[in-house]
Amino acid sequence: MIDFGKWVVKHRVIIFVISVLLLIPSSIGFIKTRINYDILTYLPEDIETMEGQDILVNNFGVGAFSVCIVEGMPDKDISAMRKEMCKVENVKDVLWYDSFVDVAIPKELLPESLLHAFTNIDADSTIMFVLYPTSMSSDETMQAIEDLREILSDSSYLSGMSAVVTDIRNLCNQEIPIYVIIAVVLALLILAVSMDSVLAPVFFLLSIGMAIIYNMGTNVIKGEISYVTMALAAVLQLGVTMDYSIFLWHSYEENQTRFPNDKPRAMAHAISNTISSVVGSSITTVAGFIALCFMSFTLGMDLGIVMAKGVILGVISCVTILPSMLLIFDKVIEKTKHRVFLPDIGKIGGFVAKRFYIFIALFIIILIPAIYGYTHTSVYYDLAGTLPKSLESVTAQEKLDEQYHMGATHMVLVSSSLSDKDTAKMTDEINKIDGVKAALGLDIITNGMLPKSMIPAKILSVFETENYKMLLISTEYRVASDEVNEQCVKINNIIKQYDETAMLVGEAPCTKDLIEITDKDFKTVSAVSIGVIFLIIAFVFKSISLPVILVAVIEFAIFINLGIPAYTGTVLPFIASIVIGTIQLGATVDYAILMTNKYKRERNHGLAKVEAVTEAMNSSVQSILVSALSFFAATFGVGMYSQIDMISSLCTLMARGALISMVVVILVLPSMYMVFDKLICATSAGFKPKQVNAPSNAENV
């Protein structure tokens, strides 16, 4: 590796110039990468609800719909506004009662089912159904939402998932630049007090920033990434790769004492040392992110691939771009050196080693409530319900709940061969299910009195095609609630009795599938991440016992982190319970590996147990502290700032997880060494002392 280090040092100017030039295509790729704001699209394509969505698009030309509430407006004005709404590009149709009968006909003369479906006389309001030919979260649908909002009156409100997705997009576009600024400022603050230079941390962040832009730019190959990945990628990459830069800097300073007045040679050796240490450390982090790719819910693959790629690019940047910048700007960096302000806690090794039994006892005492909390933390799946109340889509949904008690809308697809008589019977049965407000089909809307030949073709095509019939079902229950999930089961049972190929689609059925799929994913991802990292540690240390000890220590920290919400009454977004454990394990097991390497070296050099544990702690605790605080700084501020609860919760959990892992590794892991020293030495390569210790030290061996 020393030859590579010398090569980087020799070509530092060329490397720096190329790295700057690469920002151009990366920025173009970043701009051209589409952001997907609808996480339901990451459900498996072969499940019935997703196949039903395709049928709606391909057979009915309907990819999404919204419900528009209009208050206090005369019918003639509503009719005129509806016609203007129909002219908006990528709006297929807007259904109101004048779509079926002349607006001059008094509402009181309308069929009760139609009147009940479209009006609330007490609230002086009415609702319209807006149909879109493109999918729920497509750019075309979101643009149509924006255009419709320009047309709607001040007393009109547009609800539905397409409106929610549009608001999430707008909120993300406002917040994401702020996330980066917050993460950079707080990371700089931590580095400023923990390092001896003002400018060196700036170059750390510049090199990491370049790696982030390369990572986000290469996502253009995928075509699109989720808004969750977009929001977290930069912050997370900054947090998990910062310690690579810190390690290079510390190695560079150490080698300057070996090679005084020869900084290029010192940097070449620092690069060599960094590659040897960082590559092994980064493998566990990459493995943790790769484990997310085993999720059936492919949002995990989206985040996993982007972050694994980001860690690899971060390592490459750390051993090429950063050394080049540090050498090129060496004179300026030297002028900004100062004393380290962060207190040195590297002398607590003896304290922990001598009182290890206290920390083992605490481990045992805390473990039980931690596991209980971990297994009893509640999660939610209704992502729209946690958005800021000020958003237009949230206000619209509240109006819909208040005036129409409408929490969700399902669609039933049945074969066109199903007779009108059976369709009517099926509709009647559905209407009797608890929570169903109305099941609307052609027979209900026409009151069964008009023959199909007299129904306008445009209206007929909304509900029937050559191959399928469609029913619209409005329900009182909110998406992701236990009640709506039970309702979906009952509806499915009924429609399957009449047509085995019938499908129930919509946001609520999709979310029900999401709940079932992610429950399995949680178990899969946890098992894969633990298994892969277990094997990596076993290979690195050639040990049977150390993988068990190291993974157990970090899992203990994860249990505490994900168990706390159970005691504070906090409900987490479902994705947090799946990915946080994997991210925390992959990102913070490095702390344990660093200390274990030090412990192994000291035992191999002949130190007795207590002295080896003490020295391992003293030489690694400061690095662990700085690394954990950097990770904390990169995520904590974003967690506090973000109005999107999914982003806020994930960042808060990562920030807290970094601190908990730091404390556990510093206090519990050395105590484990003390308890299992004989077992570790007997089952691991390279731990046996080179020479027998003196008799006086035998009791410590």
Coordinates of N, CA, C and O in Angstrom, one line a residue, residues 107-252:
K107 N -81.3 19.3 -6.2 CA -80.6 18.2 -5.6 C -81.5 17.2 -4.9 O -81.3 16.0 -4.8
E108 N -82.6 17.8 -4.4 CA -83.6 17.0 -3.7 C -84.2 15.9 -4.5 O -84.7 14.9 -4.0
L109 N -84.2 16.1 -5.9 CA -84.8 15.1 -6.8 C -83.8 14.0 -7.2 O -84.2 13.1 -7.9
L110 N -82.5 14.2 -6.8 CA -81.5 13.2 -7.2 C -81.7 11.9 -6.4 O -82.3 11.9 -5.3
P111 N -81.2 10.8 -7.0 CA -81.2 9.5 -6.2 C -80.5 9.7 -4.9 O -79.5 10.4 -4.8
E112 N -81.0 9.2 -3.8 CA -80.4 9.4 -2.5 C -79.0 9.0 -2.4 O -78.1 9.7 -1.8
S113 N -78.6 7.9 -3.1 CA -77.2 7.4 -3.1 C -76.3 8.5 -3.8 O -75.2 8.7 -3.3
L114 N -76.8 9.1 -4.9 CA -76.0 10.1 -5.5 C -75.8 11.4 -4.7 O -74.8 12.0 -4.6
L115 N -77.0 11.8 -4.1 CA -77.0 13.0 -3.2 C -76.0 12.8 -2.0 O -75.2 13.6 -1.7
H116 N -76.1 11.6 -1.4 CA -75.3 11.3 -0.2 C -73.9 11.2 -0.6 O -73.0 11.6 0.2
A117 N -73.5 10.8 -1.8 CA -72.1 10.6 -2.2 C -71.5 11.9 -2.4 O -70.3 12.1 -2.2
F118 N -72.2 12.9 -2.9 CA -71.6 14.1 -3.4 C -71.8 15.4 -2.6 O -71.2 16.4 -2.8
T119 N -72.7 15.3 -1.6 CA -73.1 16.6 -0.9 C -73.2 16.4 0.6 O -73.5 15.3 1.1
N120 N -73.0 17.5 1.3 CA -73.3 17.6 2.7 C -74.0 18.9 2.9 O -73.4 20.0 3.0
I121 N -75.4 18.8 3.0 CA -76.2 20.0 3.0 C -75.9 20.8 4.3 O -75.9 22.0 4.2
D122 N -75.7 20.1 5.4 CA -75.5 20.9 6.7 C -74.2 21.7 6.6 O -74.2 22.8 7.2
A123 N -73.2 21.2 6.0 CA -71.9 21.9 5.9 C -71.9 22.8 4.7 O -70.9 23.6 4.5
D124 N -73.0 22.8 3.9 CA -73.0 23.5 2.6 C -71.7 23.3 1.8 O -71.0 24.2 1.3
S125 N -71.5 22.0 1.6 CA -70.3 21.6 0.8 C -70.6 20.5 -0.1 O -71.7 19.8 0.1
T126 N -69.8 20.3 -1.0 CA -69.9 19.2 -2.0 C -68.5 18.6 -2.3 O -67.5 19.3 -2.1
I127 N -68.5 17.4 -2.9 CA -67.2 16.9 -3.2 C -67.2 16.5 -4.7 O -68.2 16.1 -5.3
M128 N -66.0 16.5 -5.3 CA -65.8 16.1 -6.7 C -64.7 15.1 -6.7 O -63.7 15.2 -5.9
F129 N -64.8 14.1 -7.6 CA -63.7 13.1 -7.8 C -62.9 13.5 -9.0 O -63.4 13.6 -10.1
V130 N -61.6 13.7 -8.8 CA -60.7 14.1 -9.9 C -59.9 12.9 -10.3 O -59.2 12.2 -9.5
L131 N -60.0 12.5 -11.6 CA -59.3 11.3 -12.1 C -58.1 11.8 -12.9 O -58.2 12.7 -13.7
Y132 N -57.0 11.1 -12.8 CA -55.7 11.3 -13.5 C -55.4 10.1 -14.3 O -55.5 9.0 -13.9
P133 N -54.9 10.3 -15.5 CA -54.5 9.2 -16.4 C -53.1 8.6 -16.0 O -52.8 7.5 -16.4
T134 N -52.3 9.4 -15.2 CA -51.0 8.9 -14.9 C -50.9 8.5 -13.4 O -51.9 8.8 -12.6
S135 N -49.9 7.8 -13.0 CA -49.8 7.2 -11.7 C -49.8 8.3 -10.6 O -49.6 9.4 -10.8
M136 N -50.0 7.8 -9.3 CA -50.2 8.6 -8.2 C -49.1 9.6 -7.9 O -49.3 10.7 -7.6
S137 N -47.8 9.2 -8.2 CA -46.7 10.0 -7.9 C -45.9 10.5 -9.1 O -44.8 10.9 -9.0
S138 N -46.5 10.3 -10.3 CA -45.8 10.7 -11.5 C -45.6 12.2 -11.5 O -46.4 13.0 -10.9
D139 N -44.6 12.7 -12.3 CA -44.4 14.1 -12.4 C -45.6 14.8 -13.0 O -46.0 15.9 -12.7
E140 N -46.3 14.1 -14.0 CA -47.4 14.7 -14.6 C -48.6 14.9 -13.7 O -49.3 15.9 -13.7
T141 N -48.8 13.9 -12.8 CA -49.9 14.0 -11.8 C -49.6 15.1 -10.8 O -50.5 15.9 -10.5
M142 N -48.4 15.2 -10.3 CA -48.0 16.2 -9.4 C -48.2 17.6 -10.0 O -48.6 18.6 -9.3
Q143 N -47.8 17.7 -11.3 CA -48.0 19.0 -12.0 C -49.4 19.4 -12.1 O -49.9 20.5 -12.0
A144 N -50.3 18.3 -12.4 CA -51.7 18.6 -12.5 C -52.3 19.1 -11.2 O -53.1 19.9 -11.1
I145 N -51.8 18.5 -10.0 CA -52.2 19.0 -8.7 C -51.9 20.4 -8.5 O -52.7 21.2 -8.1
E146 N -50.7 20.8 -8.9 CA -50.3 22.2 -8.8 C -51.2 23.1 -9.7 O -51.6 24.2 -9.2
D147 N -51.5 22.7 -10.9 CA -52.3 23.5 -11.8 C -53.7 23.6 -11.3 O -54.4 24.6 -11.4
L148 N -54.2 22.5 -10.7 CA -55.6 22.5 -10.2 C -55.7 23.5 -9.0 O -56.7 24.2 -8.8
R149 N -54.7 23.5 -8.2 CA -54.7 24.4 -7.0 C -54.7 25.9 -7.5 O -55.2 26.8 -6.7
E150 N -54.2 26.2 -8.7 CA -54.3 27.5 -9.2 C -55.7 27.9 -9.6 O -56.1 29.1 -9.5
I151 N -56.5 26.9 -10.0 CA -57.9 27.1 -10.5 C -58.9 27.1 -9.3 O -59.8 27.9 -9.3
L152 N -58.6 26.3 -8.3 CA -59.6 26.1 -7.2 C -59.8 27.4 -6.4 O -58.9 28.2 -6.3
S153 N -61.0 27.6 -5.9 CA -61.3 28.8 -5.1 C -60.7 28.6 -3.7 O -60.2 27.6 -3.4
D154 N -60.7 29.7 -3.0 CA -60.1 29.7 -1.6 C -60.8 28.7 -0.7 O -60.3 28.3 0.3
S155 N -62.1 28.4 -1.0 CA -62.9 27.6 -0.1 C -62.9 26.1 -0.7 O -63.8 25.4 -0.4
S156 N -61.9 25.8 -1.5 CA -61.8 24.4 -2.1 C -60.6 23.8 -1.7 O -59.5 24.4 -1.5
Y157 N -60.6 22.5 -1.4 CA -59.5 21.7 -0.9 C -59.3 20.4 -1.6 O -60.3 19.7 -1.8
L158 N -58.1 20.1 -2.0 CA -57.8 18.9 -2.8 C -57.1 17.9 -1.9 O -56.0 18.2 -1.4
S159 N -57.7 16.7 -1.7 CA -57.1 15.7 -0.8 C -56.7 14.5 -1.7 O -56.9 14.5 -2.9
G160 N -56.2 13.5 -1.0 CA -55.7 12.3 -1.7 C -54.2 12.1 -1.7 O -53.5 13.1 -1.4
M161 N -53.8 10.9 -2.0 CA -52.3 10.6 -1.9 C -51.5 11.4 -2.9 O -50.4 11.8 -2.6
S162 N -52.1 11.7 -4.1 CA -51.3 12.5 -5.1 C -51.1 13.9 -4.5 O -50.0 14.5 -4.7
A163 N -52.1 14.5 -3.8 CA -51.9 15.8 -3.2 C -50.9 15.7 -2.1 O -50.0 16.6 -1.9
V164 N -50.9 14.6 -1.3 CA -50.0 14.4 -0.2 C -48.6 14.3 -0.8 O -47.6 15.0 -0.3
V165 N -48.4 13.5 -1.8 CA -47.1 13.3 -2.4 C -46.5 14.6 -3.0 O -45.4 15.0 -2.8
T166 N -47.4 15.4 -3.6 CA -47.0 16.8 -4.1 C -46.5 17.7 -2.9 O -45.5 18.4 -3.1
D167 N -47.2 17.6 -1.8 CA -46.8 18.5 -0.7 C -45.5 18.0 -0.1 O -44.7 18.8 0.4
I168 N -45.3 16.6 0.0 CA -44.0 16.1 0.4 C -42.9 16.5 -0.4 O -41.8 16.9 0.0
R169 N -43.1 16.5 -1.8 CA -42.1 17.0 -2.7 C -41.7 18.4 -2.4 O -40.5 18.8 -2.3
N170 N -42.7 19.3 -2.3 CA -42.5 20.7 -2.1 C -41.7 20.9 -0.8 O -40.8 21.8 -0.7
L171 N -42.1 20.2 0.3 CA -41.5 20.3 1.6 C -40.1 19.8 1.5 O -39.2 20.5 2.1
C172 N -39.8 18.7 0.9 CA -38.5 18.2 0.7 C -37.6 19.2 0.0 O -36.4 19.4 0.4
N173 N -38.1 19.7 -1.1 CA -37.3 20.7 -1.9 C -36.9 21.9 -1.0 O -35.8 22.5 -1.2
Q174 N -37.7 22.3 -0.1 CA -37.4 23.4 0.8 C -36.4 23.0 1.9 O -35.5 23.7 2.2
E175 N -36.6 21.8 2.4 CA -35.8 21.4 3.6 C -34.4 20.7 3.3 O -33.5 20.9 4.1
I176 N -34.3 20.0 2.2 CA -33.1 19.2 2.0 C -31.8 20.1 2.0 O -30.8 19.7 2.6
P177 N -31.8 21.2 1.3 CA -30.6 22.1 1.4 C -30.3 22.5 2.8 O -29.1 22.6 3.2
I178 N -31.3 22.7 3.6 CA -31.1 23.1 5.0 C -30.5 21.9 5.8 O -29.6 22.1 6.7
Y179 N -30.9 20.7 5.5 CA -30.3 19.5 6.1 C -28.8 19.5 6.0 O -28.1 19.3 7.0
V180 N -28.4 19.7 4.8 CA -26.9 19.7 4.5 C -26.2 20.8 5.3 O -25.1 20.6 5.9
I181 N -26.8 22.0 5.3 CA -26.2 23.1 6.0 C -26.0 22.8 7.5 O -25.0 23.0 8.1
I182 N -27.1 22.3 8.1 CA -27.1 22.0 9.5 C -26.1 20.9 9.8 O -25.3 21.1 10.7
A183 N -26.0 19.9 9.0 CA -25.1 18.8 9.2 C -23.6 19.3 9.1 O -22.8 18.9 9.9
V184 N -23.4 20.1 8.1 CA -22.0 20.6 7.9 C -21.6 21.6 9.0 O -20.5 21.4 9.6
V185 N -22.5 22.5 9.4 CA -22.1 23.4 10.5 C -21.9 22.7 11.8 O -20.9 22.9 12.5
L186 N -22.7 21.7 12.2 CA -22.6 21.0 13.5 C -21.3 20.1 13.4 O -20.6 20.0 14.4
A187 N -21.1 19.5 12.3 CA -19.9 18.6 12.1 C -18.6 19.5 12.2 O -17.7 19.0 12.9
L188 N -18.6 20.6 11.6 CA -17.5 21.5 11.7 C -17.2 21.9 13.2 O -16.1 22.0 13.6
L189 N -18.3 22.2 13.9 CA -18.2 22.6 15.3 C -17.6 21.5 16.1 O -16.6 21.7 16.9
I190 N -18.0 20.2 15.9 CA -17.4 19.1 16.7 C -15.9 18.9 16.3 O -15.1 18.8 17.2
L191 N -15.6 19.0 15.0 CA -14.2 18.8 14.6 C -13.3 20.0 15.0 O -12.2 19.8 15.3
A192 N -13.9 21.2 15.1 CA -13.1 22.3 15.5 C -12.6 22.2 17.0 O -11.5 22.6 17.3
V193 N -13.4 21.6 17.8 CA -13.0 21.5 19.2 C -12.3 20.2 19.5 O -11.6 20.0 20.5
S194 N -12.3 19.2 18.5 CA -11.7 17.9 18.8 C -10.4 17.8 18.0 O -9.6 16.8 18.2
M195 N -10.0 18.8 17.1 CA -8.8 18.7 16.3 C -8.0 20.0 16.6 O -8.4 20.9 17.2
D196 N -6.8 19.9 16.1 CA -5.8 21.0 16.3 C -5.6 21.9 15.2 O -4.6 22.6 15.0
S197 N -6.6 21.9 14.3 CA -6.6 22.8 13.1 C -8.0 23.3 12.8 O -9.0 22.6 12.9
V198 N -8.0 24.6 12.3 CA -9.3 25.2 11.9 C -9.6 24.8 10.5 O -10.8 24.5 10.2
L199 N -8.7 24.8 9.6 CA -8.9 24.5 8.2 C -9.0 23.1 7.8 O -9.7 22.7 6.8
A200 N -8.3 22.2 8.5 CA -8.3 20.8 8.2 C -9.7 20.2 8.1 O -10.0 19.5 7.2
P201 N -10.6 20.5 9.1 CA -11.9 20.0 9.0 C -12.7 20.5 7.8 O -13.6 19.8 7.3
V202 N -12.3 21.7 7.4 CA -13.0 22.2 6.2 C -12.7 21.4 4.9 O -13.5 21.0 4.1
F203 N -11.4 21.0 4.9 CA -11.0 20.1 3.7 C -11.6 18.7 3.9 O -11.9 18.0 2.9
F204 N -11.8 18.3 5.2 CA -12.5 17.0 5.4 C -13.8 17.0 4.7 O -14.2 16.1 4.0
L205 N -14.6 18.1 5.0 CA -15.9 18.2 4.5 C -16.0 18.5 3.0 O -16.9 18.0 2.4
L206 N -15.0 19.1 2.5 CA -14.9 19.3 1.0 C -14.7 18.0 0.3 O -15.4 17.7 -0.7
S207 N -13.8 17.2 0.8 CA -13.6 15.9 0.2 C -14.8 15.0 0.3 O -15.2 14.3 -0.6
I208 N -15.4 15.0 1.5 CA -16.6 14.2 1.7 C -17.8 14.7 0.8 O -18.5 14.0 0.3
G209 N -17.8 16.1 0.7 CA -18.9 16.7 -0.1 C -18.7 16.3 -1.6 O -19.7 16.0 -2.3
M210 N -17.5 16.2 -2.0 CA -17.2 15.7 -3.4 C -17.7 14.3 -3.6 O -18.4 13.9 -4.5
A211 N -17.4 13.4 -2.6 CA -17.8 12.0 -2.6 C -19.3 11.9 -2.6 O -19.9 11.1 -3.3
I212 N -20.0 12.8 -1.9 CA -21.5 12.8 -1.9 C -22.0 13.2 -3.2 O -23.0 12.6 -3.7
I213 N -21.4 14.2 -3.9 CA -21.9 14.6 -5.2 C -21.7 13.5 -6.2 O -22.5 13.2 -7.1
Y214 N -20.5 12.8 -6.1 CA -20.3 11.7 -7.0 C -21.3 10.6 -6.8 O -21.8 10.0 -7.8
N215 N -21.6 10.4 -5.5 CA -22.6 9.3 -5.2 C -24.0 9.7 -5.7 O -24.7 8.9 -6.4
M216 N -24.4 10.9 -5.5 CA -25.7 11.3 -5.9 C -25.8 11.4 -7.5 O -26.8 11.2 -8.1
G217 N -24.7 11.8 -8.1 CA -24.6 11.9 -9.5 C -24.7 10.6 -10.2 O -25.4 10.4 -11.2
T218 N -24.1 9.5 -9.6 CA -24.1 8.2 -10.2 C -25.5 7.5 -10.1 O -25.7 6.5 -10.7
N219 N -26.3 8.1 -9.2 CA -27.7 7.5 -9.1 C -28.5 7.7 -10.4 O -29.5 7.0 -10.5
V220 N -28.0 8.5 -11.3 CA -28.7 8.6 -12.6 C -28.8 7.3 -13.3 O -29.7 7.1 -14.1
I221 N -27.8 6.4 -13.0 CA -27.9 5.1 -13.6 C -29.1 4.3 -13.2 O -29.7 3.5 -14.0
K222 N -29.5 4.5 -12.0 CA -30.8 3.9 -11.4 C -32.0 4.5 -12.0 O -33.1 3.9 -12.0
G223 N -31.9 5.8 -12.5 CA -33.1 6.5 -13.0 C -33.8 7.3 -12.0 O -34.1 8.5 -12.3
E224 N -34.0 6.8 -10.8 CA -34.7 7.5 -9.7 C -34.3 7.0 -8.4 O -33.8 5.8 -8.3
I225 N -34.4 7.8 -7.4 CA -34.3 7.4 -6.0 C -35.4 7.9 -5.2 O -36.1 8.8 -5.6
S226 N -35.7 7.3 -4.0 CA -36.8 7.7 -3.2 C -36.4 9.0 -2.5 O -35.3 9.4 -2.3
Y227 N -37.5 9.8 -2.0 CA -37.2 11.0 -1.3 C -36.6 10.7 0.0 O -35.8 11.6 0.5
V228 N -36.8 9.5 0.6 CA -36.2 9.2 1.9 C -34.7 9.1 1.7 O -33.9 9.6 2.4
T229 N -34.3 8.4 0.6 CA -32.9 8.2 0.3 C -32.2 9.6 0.0 O -31.1 9.9 0.4
M230 N -33.0 10.4 -0.8 CA -32.5 11.7 -1.2 C -32.2 12.5 0.1 O -31.2 13.2 0.2
A231 N -33.1 12.5 1.0 CA -33.0 13.3 2.2 C -31.9 12.8 3.2 O -31.3 13.6 3.8
L232 N -31.7 11.5 3.2 CA -30.8 11.0 4.2 C -29.4 10.7 3.7 O -28.4 10.7 4.4
A233 N -29.3 10.6 2.4 CA -28.0 10.1 1.8 C -26.8 11.0 2.2 O -25.8 10.5 2.6
A234 N -27.0 12.3 1.9 CA -25.8 13.2 2.2 C -25.5 13.2 3.7 O -24.3 13.1 4.0
V235 N -26.5 13.3 4.5 CA -26.3 13.4 6.0 C -25.6 12.1 6.5 O -24.7 12.1 7.3
L236 N -26.2 11.0 6.0 CA -25.7 9.7 6.5 C -24.3 9.4 6.0 O -23.5 8.9 6.7
Q237 N -24.0 9.7 4.7 CA -22.7 9.5 4.2 C -21.7 10.4 4.9 O -20.6 9.9 5.2
L238 N -22.1 11.6 5.2 CA -21.2 12.5 6.0 C -20.9 11.8 7.4 O -19.7 11.8 7.8
G239 N -21.9 11.3 8.0 CA -21.7 10.8 9.4 C -20.9 9.5 9.4 O -20.0 9.4 10.3
V240 N -21.1 8.6 8.4 CA -20.4 7.3 8.5 C -19.0 7.3 7.9 O -18.2 6.4 8.2
T241 N -18.7 8.3 7.1 CA -17.4 8.3 6.5 C -16.4 9.4 7.1 O -15.3 9.4 6.7
M242 N -17.0 10.2 8.0 CA -16.1 11.2 8.6 C -14.9 10.7 9.4 O -13.8 11.2 9.3
D243 N -15.1 9.5 10.1 CA -14.0 9.0 10.8 C -12.8 8.5 10.0 O -11.7 8.4 10.4
Y244 N -13.1 8.2 8.7 CA -12.0 7.8 7.8 C -11.0 9.0 7.6 O -9.8 8.9 7.6
S245 N -11.6 10.2 7.5 CA -10.8 11.4 7.3 C -10.0 11.7 8.6 O -8.9 12.1 8.6
I246 N -10.7 11.5 9.8 CA -10.1 11.7 11.1 C -8.9 10.8 11.2 O -7.8 11.2 11.7
F247 N -9.1 9.5 10.8 CA -8.0 8.6 11.0 C -6.8 9.0 10.1 O -5.6 8.9 10.5
L248 N -7.1 9.4 8.9 CA -6.0 9.8 8.0 C -5.2 11.0 8.6 O -4.0 11.0 8.6
W249 N -5.9 11.9 9.2 CA -5.3 13.1 9.8 C -4.4 12.7 10.9 O -3.2 13.2 11.0
H250 N -4.9 11.9 11.8 CA -4.1 11.5 13.0 C -2.9 10.6 12.5 O -1.8 10.8 13.1
S251 N -3.1 9.8 11.5 CA -1.9 9.0 11.0 C -0.9 9.9 10.4 O 0.3 9.7 10.5
Y252 N -1.4 10.9 9.7 CA -0.5 11.9 9.0 C 0.4 12.7 10.1 O 1.6 12.8 9.9

